[in-house]
Amino acid sequence: MTELLRQLVAGPRARHAEAKLDLCYVTEDIIVTSGPAVTYPSRAYRNPLPRLTAFLHSRHKDAWRIFEFRAEGTGYADKDVQGRISHFPWPDHHPPPFAVLPRLMAGMQEWLGETAVERGDEARHKSVAGLADSKGSEDKGDKEDPKRVAILHCKAGKGRSGTVACSYLISVRGWSVEEALTRFTERRMRPNWGDGVSIKSQRRWIGYLDRWAKNDKKYAEMKVKIVEVRIWGRREGTRVLVRGFIQEGKKIKVLHTWKDSDCDDIKIGDEIKPSESDPSLVRDSGSLSSGAKDSSKSSPLPNRDEDSGNIPSGPGTPQSESSFKLPTTIANPNPLTLCILQPVEPLILPTPDINIEVERRNRTSYGIPSVVTSTAHSWFNAYFEGRGPERNGDPERTGIYSVEWDAMDGLKGSSRRGVRAVEKISVVWELLEEEDARKEEKVVQGIHKEKDEAQKEPMPGSTQGQDDVKNDEIVKPGTDSSNNIVEGDPKLPSAESDVEEGLQSYGIKGEQV
């Protein structure tokens, strides 16, 4: 029964035929598996950790090491795998902070040794069917001196693990992006069950790493300022969020939110030229041409007079078809809207990794909470969007990242985005030198200080400052004299409320905290 349950949970992922475990050999020395479990009920449908370690000992003796990527916690202690584990955690369904990848690649290469490149070139040309899923290196008499292997796992052993496996094949062994993605899909997925790495932002990161590897592997962590966000075709009830990594990439935090009421849409393309062969030119830069073409086709043109066969016109104008001229512009029945959002104070992210998210909610009445009908996000790295690798590590200081709705990641990185909330979104960014970043941060601190002083200063004619000050202590809003939260009063906003966290928390050694 448990085996059947594990097969159902594995779903589209291929299982190892001999070990009856949810794992695969991407190459002879790179193994990808789903996260193992030590306790029930997860042990009933996940790889039991004792069975996994027994398989690794029987196949590779002591020449194995685990590299795990679960920010939500492994669920087991390092001692359960004899300390043979390295931790590089980041949240599920997202790409890693790019700064993690160079360290991770170096750690894997150090473990696999200098011969990793040679074995990688050999495995690159082997057929998929003949790779190490049978007996592996044991059949070649390697029991006395087994080759080292790296075991990669996240939760399902797909998105995060696939990103790392492909990155290693590209950056260390010289595979192309297409070769690496194809190999991982062939080894990890059942036939015709989709891509191994399917999340668009993770695939974008693999493309970044390919450019990094081809240009002397230079990368610089720089702070980024969000200048403005532009939204084309925004629907009512849509809000926009800017998010970034915190705690060395273990968590994602909302750094700024524009509510629906903050958006002041401007109609663009109210008029179109019917004589233009490409109506998309009427709309502002980067708008969807398909929508423009549909609009131009549906635009009303002057009708011919059915009786005379001529085009009706004003008094004194000849009624001949040859004298008729198309109007310069005609009304567009479906004009596109543009909304430009700017932060009221400098919005600075600590790393070039930026996440832009849109969320649409349906308004309800009678006090019923609104329902989320759309959610989509996209990650990008300003260093690579500024062509840092191609400019010898000196990226362009400003740029624009644009992404259309259909190119964004949906719920849990899937294509399930819900009802269309926008047509396209663009982020205007600026990379900051350390000195410039400090100046901007001082500006932000000054704004916050002014706000705090304004809140403390009593309004003319009010009694604030007399009733609230007792024993030289300021009573905080929403608290009593002991600074306890008063029931019914609004709580002060908490930064943690905007942080995306895992289901459980574990220490770096796997212990639950």
Short mmCIF file of C-alpha atoms in Angstrom, two decimals:
data_model
loop_
_atom_site.label_atom_id
_atom_site.label_comp_id
_atom_site.label_asym_id
_atom_site.label_seq_id
_atom_site.Cartn_x
_atom_site.Cartn_y
_atom_site.Cartn_z
CA MET A 1 0.00 0.00 0.00
CA THR A 2 2.81 2.40 0.90
CA GLU A 3 4.57 1.68 -2.41
CA LEU A 4 1.41 2.54 -4.32
CA LEU A 5 1.05 5.75 -2.30
CA ARG A 6 4.65 6.71 -3.06
CA GLN A 7 4.10 6.13 -6.77
CA LEU A 8 1.02 8.35 -6.70
CA VAL A 9 2.88 11.12 -4.86
CA ALA A 10 5.82 10.86 -7.26
CA GLY A 11 3.33 11.48 -10.08
CA PRO A 12 5.15 12.54 -13.24
CA ARG A 13 8.60 11.96 -11.73
CA ALA A 14 10.38 8.76 -12.75
CA ARG A 15 11.32 6.30 -10.00
CA HIS A 16 14.47 4.20 -9.79
CA ALA A 17 13.46 0.76 -11.04
CA GLU A 18 15.87 -1.22 -8.85
CA ALA A 19 15.79 0.73 -5.59
CA LYS A 20 12.04 1.52 -5.77
CA LEU A 21 12.88 5.04 -4.66
CA ASP A 22 11.93 8.44 -6.08
CA LEU A 23 15.37 9.26 -7.48
CA CYS A 24 17.29 9.32 -10.75
CA TYR A 25 20.85 9.50 -12.03
CA VAL A 26 21.23 12.64 -14.10
CA THR A 27 24.81 11.57 -14.79
CA GLU A 28 26.95 8.86 -13.23
CA ASP A 29 27.86 11.13 -10.32
CA ILE A 30 24.84 13.44 -9.94
CA ILE A 31 21.75 11.96 -8.30
CA VAL A 32 18.49 13.86 -7.83
CA THR A 33 15.90 12.70 -5.32
CA SER A 34 12.87 14.05 -3.50
CA GLY A 35 13.24 15.05 0.13
CA PRO A 36 13.53 11.96 2.36
CA ALA A 37 11.45 11.54 5.51
CA VAL A 38 12.10 9.99 8.91
CA THR A 39 8.70 10.30 10.60
CA TYR A 40 5.12 9.47 9.71
CA PRO A 41 2.91 10.39 7.97
CA SER A 42 5.38 11.83 5.41
CA ARG A 43 7.46 8.67 5.56
CA ALA A 44 4.50 6.74 4.13
CA TYR A 45 4.63 8.63 0.81
CA ARG A 46 8.18 10.02 0.70
CA ASN A 47 11.52 8.25 0.40
CA PRO A 48 12.27 6.70 3.83
CA LEU A 49 15.66 8.10 4.86
CA PRO A 50 17.02 4.75 6.14
CA ARG A 51 16.25 3.11 2.77
CA LEU A 52 17.90 5.98 0.90
CA THR A 53 21.10 5.88 2.94
CA ALA A 54 21.20 2.07 2.72
CA PHE A 55 20.95 2.32 -1.08
CA LEU A 56 23.74 4.91 -1.22
CA HIS A 57 26.02 2.81 1.01
CA SER A 58 25.42 -0.33 -1.03
CA ARG A 59 25.98 1.43 -4.34
CA HIS A 60 28.63 4.04 -3.52
CA LYS A 61 30.01 3.02 -0.10
CA ASP A 62 31.11 6.22 1.68
CA ALA A 63 31.70 8.27 -1.49
CA TRP A 64 28.45 10.25 -1.36
CA ARG A 65 27.35 13.64 -0.07
CA ILE A 66 23.96 15.38 0.04
CA PHE A 67 23.40 18.96 -1.15
CA GLU A 68 19.95 20.14 -0.02
CA PHE A 69 18.01 23.32 -0.82
CA ARG A 70 14.96 23.36 1.48
CA ALA A 71 14.39 26.68 3.25
CA GLU A 72 11.37 25.08 4.92
CA GLY A 73 13.67 22.61 6.68
CA THR A 74 14.93 19.13 5.85
CA GLY A 75 12.87 17.30 8.47
CA TYR A 76 15.90 15.29 9.60
CA ALA A 77 19.13 16.00 11.48
CA ASP A 78 22.60 16.03 9.96
CA LYS A 79 23.55 13.07 12.15
CA ASP A 80 20.89 10.98 10.39
CA VAL A 81 23.08 11.12 7.27
CA GLN A 82 26.40 10.84 9.13
CA GLY A 83 27.02 14.56 8.61
CA ARG A 84 27.41 14.05 4.86
CA ILE A 85 25.33 17.09 3.95
CA SER A 86 25.71 20.70 2.80
CA HIS A 87 22.90 23.24 3.15
CA PHE A 88 22.02 25.88 0.54
CA PRO A 89 18.40 26.73 1.41
CA TRP A 90 15.98 28.95 -0.49
CA PRO A 91 12.13 29.04 -0.74
CA ASP A 92 10.20 26.53 -2.85
CA HIS A 93 8.93 27.44 -6.35
CA HIS A 94 11.48 30.27 -6.71
CA PRO A 95 14.98 30.68 -8.15
CA PRO A 96 17.84 31.05 -5.67
CA PRO A 97 19.60 34.30 -4.86
CA PHE A 98 22.15 34.27 -7.67
CA ALA A 99 25.01 34.78 -5.22
CA VAL A 100 24.27 31.28 -3.87
CA LEU A 101 24.96 29.54 -7.18
CA PRO A 102 28.71 30.28 -7.52
CA ARG A 103 29.32 29.01 -3.97
CA LEU A 104 27.17 25.96 -4.63
CA MET A 105 28.94 25.15 -7.90
CA ALA A 106 32.31 25.46 -6.18
CA GLY A 107 31.21 23.17 -3.33
CA MET A 108 29.97 20.47 -5.69
CA GLN A 109 33.07 20.67 -7.86
CA GLU A 110 35.32 20.40 -4.82
CA TRP A 111 33.46 17.29 -3.63
CA LEU A 112 33.35 15.59 -7.02
CA GLY A 113 37.02 16.33 -7.61
CA GLU A 114 39.15 17.36 -10.57
CA THR A 115 38.00 14.37 -12.65
CA ALA A 116 34.45 15.73 -12.70
CA VAL A 117 34.99 17.48 -16.03
CA GLU A 118 36.31 14.33 -17.71
CA ARG A 119 33.46 12.15 -16.47
CA GLY A 120 31.00 14.86 -17.42
CA ASP A 121 32.21 14.85 -21.02
CA GLU A 122 31.88 11.08 -21.16
CA ALA A 123 28.36 11.08 -19.69
CA ARG A 124 27.35 13.84 -22.08
CA HIS A 125 27.64 11.51 -25.06
CA LYS A 126 26.15 8.41 -23.47
CA SER A 127 22.65 7.32 -24.38
CA VAL A 128 19.97 7.95 -21.80
CA ALA A 129 18.96 4.29 -21.62
CA GLY A 130 22.49 3.14 -20.88
CA LEU A 131 23.28 5.56 -18.09
CA ALA A 132 23.84 4.53 -14.49
CA ASP A 133 20.30 3.48 -13.59
CA SER A 134 21.21 -0.19 -13.77
CA LYS A 135 24.23 -1.12 -11.68
CA GLY A 136 26.19 2.11 -12.03
CA SER A 137 29.87 2.11 -11.33
CA GLU A 138 29.73 -1.10 -9.25
CA ASP A 139 29.67 -3.26 -12.38
CA LYS A 140 32.96 -1.74 -13.49
CA GLY A 141 34.90 -2.99 -10.50
CA ASP A 142 34.85 0.28 -8.59
CA LYS A 143 34.01 -1.29 -5.21
CA GLU A 144 37.55 -0.74 -3.97
CA ASP A 145 37.71 2.89 -5.07
CA PRO A 146 34.18 4.16 -5.81
CA LYS A 147 33.73 7.44 -7.60
CA ARG A 148 32.21 10.22 -5.57
CA VAL A 149 28.58 11.17 -6.19
CA ALA A 150 26.54 14.24 -5.26
CA ILE A 151 22.92 13.78 -4.16
CA LEU A 152 20.72 16.81 -4.77
CA HIS A 153 17.32 17.17 -3.13
CA CYS A 154 14.69 19.78 -2.34
CA LYS A 155 11.08 18.83 -1.57
CA ALA A 156 9.99 17.11 -4.79
CA GLY A 157 13.41 16.86 -6.38
CA LYS A 158 12.35 18.84 -9.43
CA GLY A 159 12.50 22.66 -9.63
CA ARG A 160 15.25 23.62 -7.18
CA SER A 161 17.24 20.41 -7.66
CA GLY A 162 16.86 20.63 -11.43
CA THR A 163 18.09 24.22 -11.41
CA VAL A 164 21.25 23.17 -9.57
CA ALA A 165 21.86 20.03 -11.65
CA CYS A 166 21.54 21.94 -14.93
CA SER A 167 23.67 24.79 -13.59
CA TYR A 168 26.47 22.40 -12.73
CA LEU A 169 26.43 20.68 -16.10
CA ILE A 170 26.54 24.09 -17.82
CA SER A 171 29.10 25.93 -15.68
CA VAL A 172 31.50 23.09 -14.83
CA ARG A 173 31.14 20.63 -17.69
CA GLY A 174 30.43 22.93 -20.59
CA TRP A 175 26.98 21.65 -21.56
CA SER A 176 24.64 23.96 -23.42
CA VAL A 177 21.44 25.15 -21.74
CA GLU A 178 19.33 23.05 -24.07
CA GLU A 179 21.42 19.92 -23.49
CA ALA A 180 21.27 20.29 -19.70
CA LEU A 181 17.52 20.94 -19.56
CA THR A 182 16.80 18.08 -21.96
CA ARG A 183 18.97 15.62 -20.00
CA PHE A 184 17.32 16.51 -16.70
CA THR A 185 13.84 16.14 -18.18
CA GLU A 186 14.70 12.78 -19.75
CA ARG A 187 16.18 11.40 -16.54
CA ARG A 188 13.75 12.87 -14.01
CA MET A 189 10.33 12.88 -15.71
CA ARG A 190 8.10 10.23 -17.16
CA PRO A 191 7.71 10.50 -20.95
CA ASN A 192 5.32 13.23 -22.10
CA TRP A 193 4.81 14.56 -18.57
CA GLY A 194 6.33 18.01 -19.10
CA ASP A 195 9.67 19.66 -18.42
CA GLY A 196 11.84 18.82 -15.45
CA VAL A 197 12.49 22.51 -14.78
CA SER A 198 9.22 24.17 -15.73
CA ILE A 199 9.14 27.38 -13.66
CA LYS A 200 9.94 30.30 -15.94
CA SER A 201 12.00 32.26 -13.41
CA GLN A 202 14.14 29.22 -12.63
CA ARG A 203 14.78 28.69 -16.33
CA ARG A 204 15.70 32.39 -16.60
CA TRP A 205 18.25 31.85 -13.81
CA ILE A 206 19.78 28.94 -15.74
CA GLY A 207 20.17 31.29 -18.70
CA TYR A 208 21.84 33.83 -16.42
CA LEU A 209 24.26 31.19 -15.17
CA ASP A 210 25.13 30.19 -18.74
CA ARG A 211 26.09 33.81 -19.48
CA TRP A 212 28.01 33.99 -16.20
CA ALA A 213 29.99 30.84 -17.05
CA LYS A 214 30.82 32.04 -20.56
CA ASN A 215 32.16 35.40 -19.36
CA ASP A 216 34.85 34.55 -16.80
CA LYS A 217 32.31 33.84 -14.03
CA LYS A 218 32.19 37.41 -12.77
CA TYR A 219 29.35 38.57 -10.55
CA ALA A 220 28.84 41.57 -8.27
CA GLU A 221 26.23 41.98 -5.55
CA MET A 222 24.89 45.52 -5.79
CA LYS A 223 21.94 47.29 -4.23
CA VAL A 224 19.12 48.22 -6.58
CA LYS A 225 16.75 51.16 -6.56
CA ILE A 226 13.28 50.72 -8.05
CA VAL A 227 12.56 53.97 -9.89
CA GLU A 228 9.06 53.17 -11.13
CA VAL A 229 6.75 50.41 -12.29
CA ARG A 230 4.68 50.68 -15.47
CA ILE A 231 1.57 48.59 -16.03
CA TRP A 232 -0.23 48.20 -19.34
CA GLY A 233 -3.83 47.06 -19.42
CA ARG A 234 -4.34 46.90 -15.65
CA ARG A 235 -7.70 45.52 -14.54
CA GLU A 236 -9.65 46.93 -11.63
CA GLY A 237 -8.78 45.47 -8.23
CA THR A 238 -5.11 44.76 -9.08
CA ARG A 239 -2.32 45.59 -6.69
CA VAL A 240 1.45 45.40 -7.31
CA LEU A 241 4.12 44.13 -4.92
CA VAL A 242 7.92 44.31 -4.97
CA ARG A 243 9.65 41.50 -3.11
CA GLY A 244 13.22 40.50 -2.38
CA PHE A 245 15.32 37.97 -0.50
CA ILE A 246 16.22 38.40 3.17
CA GLN A 247 18.16 36.26 5.65
CA GLU A 248 20.68 35.14 3.01
CA GLY A 249 17.90 33.96 0.73
CA LYS A 250 16.04 31.80 3.24
CA LYS A 251 12.95 34.03 3.11
CA ILE A 252 11.19 36.37 0.70
CA LYS A 253 9.83 39.65 2.01
CA VAL A 254 7.37 42.16 0.57
CA LEU A 255 9.31 45.43 0.43
CA HIS A 256 6.66 47.66 -1.12
CA THR A 257 2.99 47.44 -2.11
CA TRP A 258 0.93 49.62 -4.42
CA LYS A 259 -2.76 49.17 -3.73
CA ASP A 260 -5.51 49.38 -6.30
CA SER A 261 -6.32 52.90 -5.12
CA ASP A 262 -2.73 54.01 -5.82
CA CYS A 263 -3.17 53.36 -9.55
CA ASP A 264 -4.27 56.22 -11.79
CA ASP A 265 -4.77 54.67 -15.22
CA ILE A 266 -4.22 56.71 -18.37
CA LYS A 267 -5.86 55.62 -21.60
CA ILE A 268 -3.42 55.41 -24.48
CA GLY A 269 -4.16 54.60 -28.08
CA ASP A 270 -7.63 56.24 -27.90
CA GLU A 271 -7.39 56.83 -31.63
CA ILE A 272 -5.90 54.64 -34.33
CA LYS A 273 -4.99 55.16 -37.97
CA PRO A 274 -6.92 52.71 -40.15
CA SER A 275 -4.41 53.09 -42.97
CA GLU A 276 -1.50 51.76 -40.91
CA SER A 277 -0.41 48.26 -41.77
CA ASP A 278 0.78 47.65 -38.20
CA PRO A 279 -1.79 49.08 -35.77
CA SER A 280 0.38 48.02 -32.84
CA LEU A 281 2.52 51.09 -33.52
CA VAL A 282 -0.29 53.26 -32.18
CA ARG A 283 0.06 51.75 -28.76
CA ASP A 284 2.93 52.63 -26.53
CA SER A 285 6.20 50.71 -26.60
CA GLY A 286 5.98 46.97 -26.09
CA SER A 287 2.20 46.63 -26.06
CA LEU A 288 0.71 43.42 -27.35
CA SER A 289 0.37 43.58 -31.12
CA SER A 290 -2.33 40.93 -31.20
CA GLY A 291 -4.64 43.07 -29.10
CA ALA A 292 -3.96 46.08 -31.31
CA LYS A 293 -4.69 44.14 -34.49
CA ASP A 294 -7.93 42.84 -33.10
CA SER A 295 -8.92 46.37 -32.13
CA SER A 296 -8.14 47.72 -35.58
CA LYS A 297 -10.14 45.00 -37.26
CA SER A 298 -13.16 45.70 -35.10
CA SER A 299 -12.95 49.49 -35.50
CA PRO A 300 -16.04 50.93 -37.26
CA LEU A 301 -15.40 52.35 -40.74
CA PRO A 302 -17.83 54.62 -42.68
CA ASN A 303 -20.50 52.52 -44.39
CA ARG A 304 -21.31 52.79 -48.07
CA ASP A 305 -24.73 54.06 -49.07
CA GLU A 306 -26.58 50.91 -50.06
CA ASP A 307 -28.74 52.69 -52.72
CA SER A 308 -26.15 54.77 -54.53
CA GLY A 309 -23.03 52.65 -53.89
CA ASN A 310 -21.24 55.82 -52.83
CA ILE A 311 -19.89 56.84 -49.47
CA PRO A 312 -22.10 59.40 -47.75
CA SER A 313 -20.52 62.71 -46.90
CA GLY A 314 -21.47 66.24 -45.94
CA PRO A 315 -23.37 68.78 -48.07
CA GLY A 316 -21.53 70.05 -51.14
CA THR A 317 -19.12 67.16 -51.25
CA PRO A 318 -19.08 64.95 -54.38
CA GLN A 319 -20.57 61.50 -53.72
CA SER A 320 -17.99 59.62 -55.78
CA GLU A 321 -15.91 56.83 -54.31
CA SER A 322 -12.74 58.22 -55.86
CA SER A 323 -13.05 61.48 -53.94
CA PHE A 324 -13.40 59.76 -50.55
CA LYS A 325 -10.42 59.86 -48.17
CA LEU A 326 -10.04 57.76 -45.03
CA PRO A 327 -10.11 59.83 -41.84
CA THR A 328 -6.76 60.48 -40.21
CA THR A 329 -7.83 58.71 -37.01
CA ILE A 330 -10.84 56.78 -35.82
CA ALA A 331 -12.05 55.86 -32.34
CA ASN A 332 -10.46 52.81 -30.77
CA PRO A 333 -13.21 50.78 -29.04
CA ASN A 334 -10.72 49.04 -26.75
CA PRO A 335 -7.97 51.49 -25.74
CA LEU A 336 -5.10 50.21 -23.64
CA THR A 337 -4.41 51.79 -20.26
CA LEU A 338 -1.08 52.73 -18.75
CA CYS A 339 -0.43 53.16 -15.04
CA ILE A 340 2.89 54.52 -13.75
CA LEU A 341 3.68 53.78 -10.11
CA GLN A 342 6.47 55.52 -8.20
CA PRO A 343 7.42 54.92 -4.56
CA VAL A 344 6.93 57.90 -2.25
CA GLU A 345 10.37 57.27 -0.79
CA PRO A 346 13.48 55.58 -2.25
CA LEU A 347 12.83 51.87 -2.65
CA ILE A 348 16.15 50.05 -2.32
CA LEU A 349 16.65 46.29 -2.48
CA PRO A 350 19.71 44.73 -0.83
CA THR A 351 20.54 42.48 -3.81
CA PRO A 352 19.99 42.58 -7.60
CA ASP A 353 17.43 39.76 -7.27
CA ILE A 354 14.00 41.38 -7.73
CA ASN A 355 10.52 39.90 -7.71
CA ILE A 356 7.54 41.78 -9.14
CA GLU A 357 4.10 40.39 -8.32
CA VAL A 358 0.57 41.32 -9.35
CA GLU A 359 -2.53 40.22 -7.49
CA ARG A 360 -6.15 40.86 -8.39
CA ARG A 361 -9.07 40.59 -6.00
CA ASN A 362 -12.80 40.62 -6.62
CA ARG A 363 -14.65 43.20 -4.60
CA THR A 364 -17.49 41.84 -2.47
CA SER A 365 -20.27 43.39 -0.44
CA TYR A 366 -21.84 42.83 2.98
CA GLY A 367 -18.46 42.56 4.68
CA ILE A 368 -17.44 39.36 2.89
CA PRO A 369 -13.63 39.18 2.42
CA SER A 370 -12.44 39.74 -1.14
CA VAL A 371 -11.38 36.71 -3.15
CA VAL A 372 -8.06 36.45 -5.02
CA THR A 373 -8.84 35.73 -8.66
CA SER A 374 -5.38 36.33 -10.15
CA THR A 375 -1.80 36.02 -8.98
CA ALA A 376 1.40 36.12 -11.01
CA HIS A 377 5.00 37.08 -10.42
CA SER A 378 8.36 37.19 -12.15
CA TRP A 379 11.95 37.22 -10.91
CA PHE A 380 14.83 39.01 -12.60
CA ASN A 381 18.38 40.00 -11.71
CA ALA A 382 19.39 43.58 -12.51
CA TYR A 383 23.08 42.67 -12.88
CA PHE A 384 22.29 40.36 -15.80
CA GLU A 385 19.56 42.57 -17.24
CA GLY A 386 22.24 45.28 -17.30
CA ARG A 387 24.50 42.96 -19.35
CA GLY A 388 27.04 42.63 -16.54
CA PRO A 389 28.72 39.45 -17.85
CA GLU A 390 29.06 40.88 -21.36
CA ARG A 391 30.50 44.16 -19.99
CA ASN A 392 33.32 42.49 -18.05
CA GLY A 393 31.50 42.70 -14.73
CA ASP A 394 30.50 46.37 -15.10
CA PRO A 395 26.74 46.33 -15.79
CA GLU A 396 24.73 49.22 -17.13
CA ARG A 397 23.53 51.34 -14.25
CA THR A 398 19.93 51.70 -15.38
CA GLY A 399 17.51 49.59 -17.35
CA ILE A 400 13.97 48.35 -17.82
CA TYR A 401 12.76 44.80 -17.27
CA SER A 402 9.51 43.99 -19.07
CA VAL A 403 7.38 40.86 -18.91
CA GLU A 404 3.99 40.05 -20.38
CA TRP A 405 1.23 38.31 -18.45
CA ASP A 406 1.63 34.96 -20.20
CA ALA A 407 5.38 34.92 -19.44
CA MET A 408 4.90 35.28 -15.66
CA ASP A 409 4.89 32.48 -13.09
CA GLY A 410 1.54 31.58 -11.59
CA LEU A 411 0.50 29.83 -8.39
CA LYS A 412 3.47 27.90 -6.97
CA GLY A 413 5.42 28.61 -10.13
CA SER A 414 2.86 26.95 -12.41
CA SER A 415 0.95 28.42 -15.34
CA ARG A 416 -2.17 28.82 -13.17
CA ARG A 417 -2.36 32.59 -13.00
CA GLY A 418 -6.12 33.01 -12.92
CA VAL A 419 -8.05 35.73 -14.74
CA ARG A 420 -5.78 38.12 -16.65
CA ALA A 421 -4.90 41.05 -14.39
CA VAL A 422 -2.50 43.01 -16.64
CA GLU A 423 -1.21 42.90 -20.20
CA LYS A 424 2.38 43.77 -19.46
CA ILE A 425 4.45 45.11 -16.59
CA SER A 426 7.80 46.95 -16.72
CA VAL A 427 10.19 47.76 -13.89
CA VAL A 428 12.59 50.70 -14.22
CA TRP A 429 15.62 49.94 -12.04
CA GLU A 430 18.91 51.58 -11.13
CA LEU A 431 22.02 49.85 -9.77
CA LEU A 432 23.65 51.79 -6.94
CA GLU A 433 27.28 52.06 -5.96
CA GLU A 434 27.94 51.61 -2.26
CA GLU A 435 28.30 55.35 -1.66
CA ASP A 436 25.13 56.15 -3.57
CA ALA A 437 23.27 53.43 -1.69
CA ARG A 438 24.31 54.95 1.63
CA LYS A 439 23.05 58.38 0.52
CA GLU A 440 19.70 56.94 -0.53
CA GLU A 441 19.38 55.05 2.75
CA LYS A 442 20.08 58.26 4.67
CA VAL A 443 17.26 59.90 2.76
CA VAL A 444 14.93 57.07 3.78
CA GLN A 445 16.06 57.32 7.40
CA GLY A 446 15.43 61.06 7.34
CA ILE A 447 11.90 60.57 6.00
CA HIS A 448 11.14 58.01 8.69
CA LYS A 449 12.56 60.30 11.38
CA GLU A 450 10.34 63.17 10.23
CA LYS A 451 7.31 60.88 10.31
CA ASP A 452 8.12 59.73 13.83
CA GLU A 453 8.58 63.30 15.05
CA ALA A 454 5.33 64.35 13.43
CA GLN A 455 3.48 61.56 15.20
CA LYS A 456 4.99 62.51 18.55
CA GLU A 457 4.25 66.24 18.19
CA PRO A 458 0.75 67.06 19.58
CA MET A 459 -1.76 68.81 17.36
CA PRO A 460 -2.72 72.40 18.38
CA GLY A 461 -5.54 72.35 20.91
CA SER A 462 -5.19 68.65 21.64
CA THR A 463 -4.33 67.11 24.99
CA GLN A 464 -1.85 64.67 23.51
CA GLY A 465 1.36 64.71 25.43
CA GLN A 466 -0.43 65.31 28.73
CA ASP A 467 -2.64 62.26 29.08
CA ASP A 468 -0.40 59.81 27.25
CA VAL A 469 2.85 60.59 29.07
CA LYS A 470 3.04 58.91 32.45
CA ASN A 471 6.21 58.43 34.43
CA ASP A 472 8.26 59.64 31.45
CA GLU A 473 7.00 56.75 29.33
CA ILE A 474 5.26 57.15 25.99
CA VAL A 475 2.22 54.93 25.62
CA LYS A 476 2.34 53.35 22.16
CA PRO A 477 -0.79 53.45 20.00
CA GLY A 478 -2.86 50.32 20.41
CA THR A 479 -1.31 49.46 23.80
CA ASP A 480 -2.07 50.10 27.45
CA SER A 481 0.31 51.69 29.94
CA SER A 482 2.25 48.43 30.17
CA ASN A 483 2.66 48.37 26.39
CA ASN A 484 0.45 45.31 26.12
CA ILE A 485 -1.70 44.98 23.03
CA VAL A 486 -5.21 46.17 23.85
CA GLU A 487 -7.97 43.93 22.50
CA GLY A 488 -9.93 45.64 19.76
CA ASP A 489 -7.23 48.21 18.96
CA PRO A 490 -5.36 47.86 15.67
CA LYS A 491 -2.00 46.18 16.01
CA LEU A 492 1.08 47.90 14.76
CA PRO A 493 2.23 46.57 11.38
CA SER A 494 4.75 43.77 11.56
CA ALA A 495 7.42 43.17 8.96
CA GLU A 496 7.10 39.44 9.49
CA SER A 497 3.53 39.54 8.20
CA ASP A 498 4.88 40.17 4.71
CA VAL A 499 7.42 37.37 4.80
CA GLU A 500 6.88 34.14 2.91
CA GLU A 501 7.83 31.25 5.20
CA GLY A 502 7.84 27.46 5.09
CA LEU A 503 5.45 25.15 6.88
CA GLN A 504 7.92 24.26 9.62
CA SER A 505 11.19 25.70 10.87
CA TYR A 506 14.38 23.72 11.34
CA GLY A 507 17.87 24.72 12.31
CA ILE A 508 20.80 24.50 9.93
CA LYS A 509 21.55 21.05 11.31
CA GLY A 510 18.02 19.83 10.80
CA GLU A 511 16.76 20.21 14.37
CA GLN A 512 13.23 21.57 14.76
CA VAL A 513 13.03 25.03 16.34
#
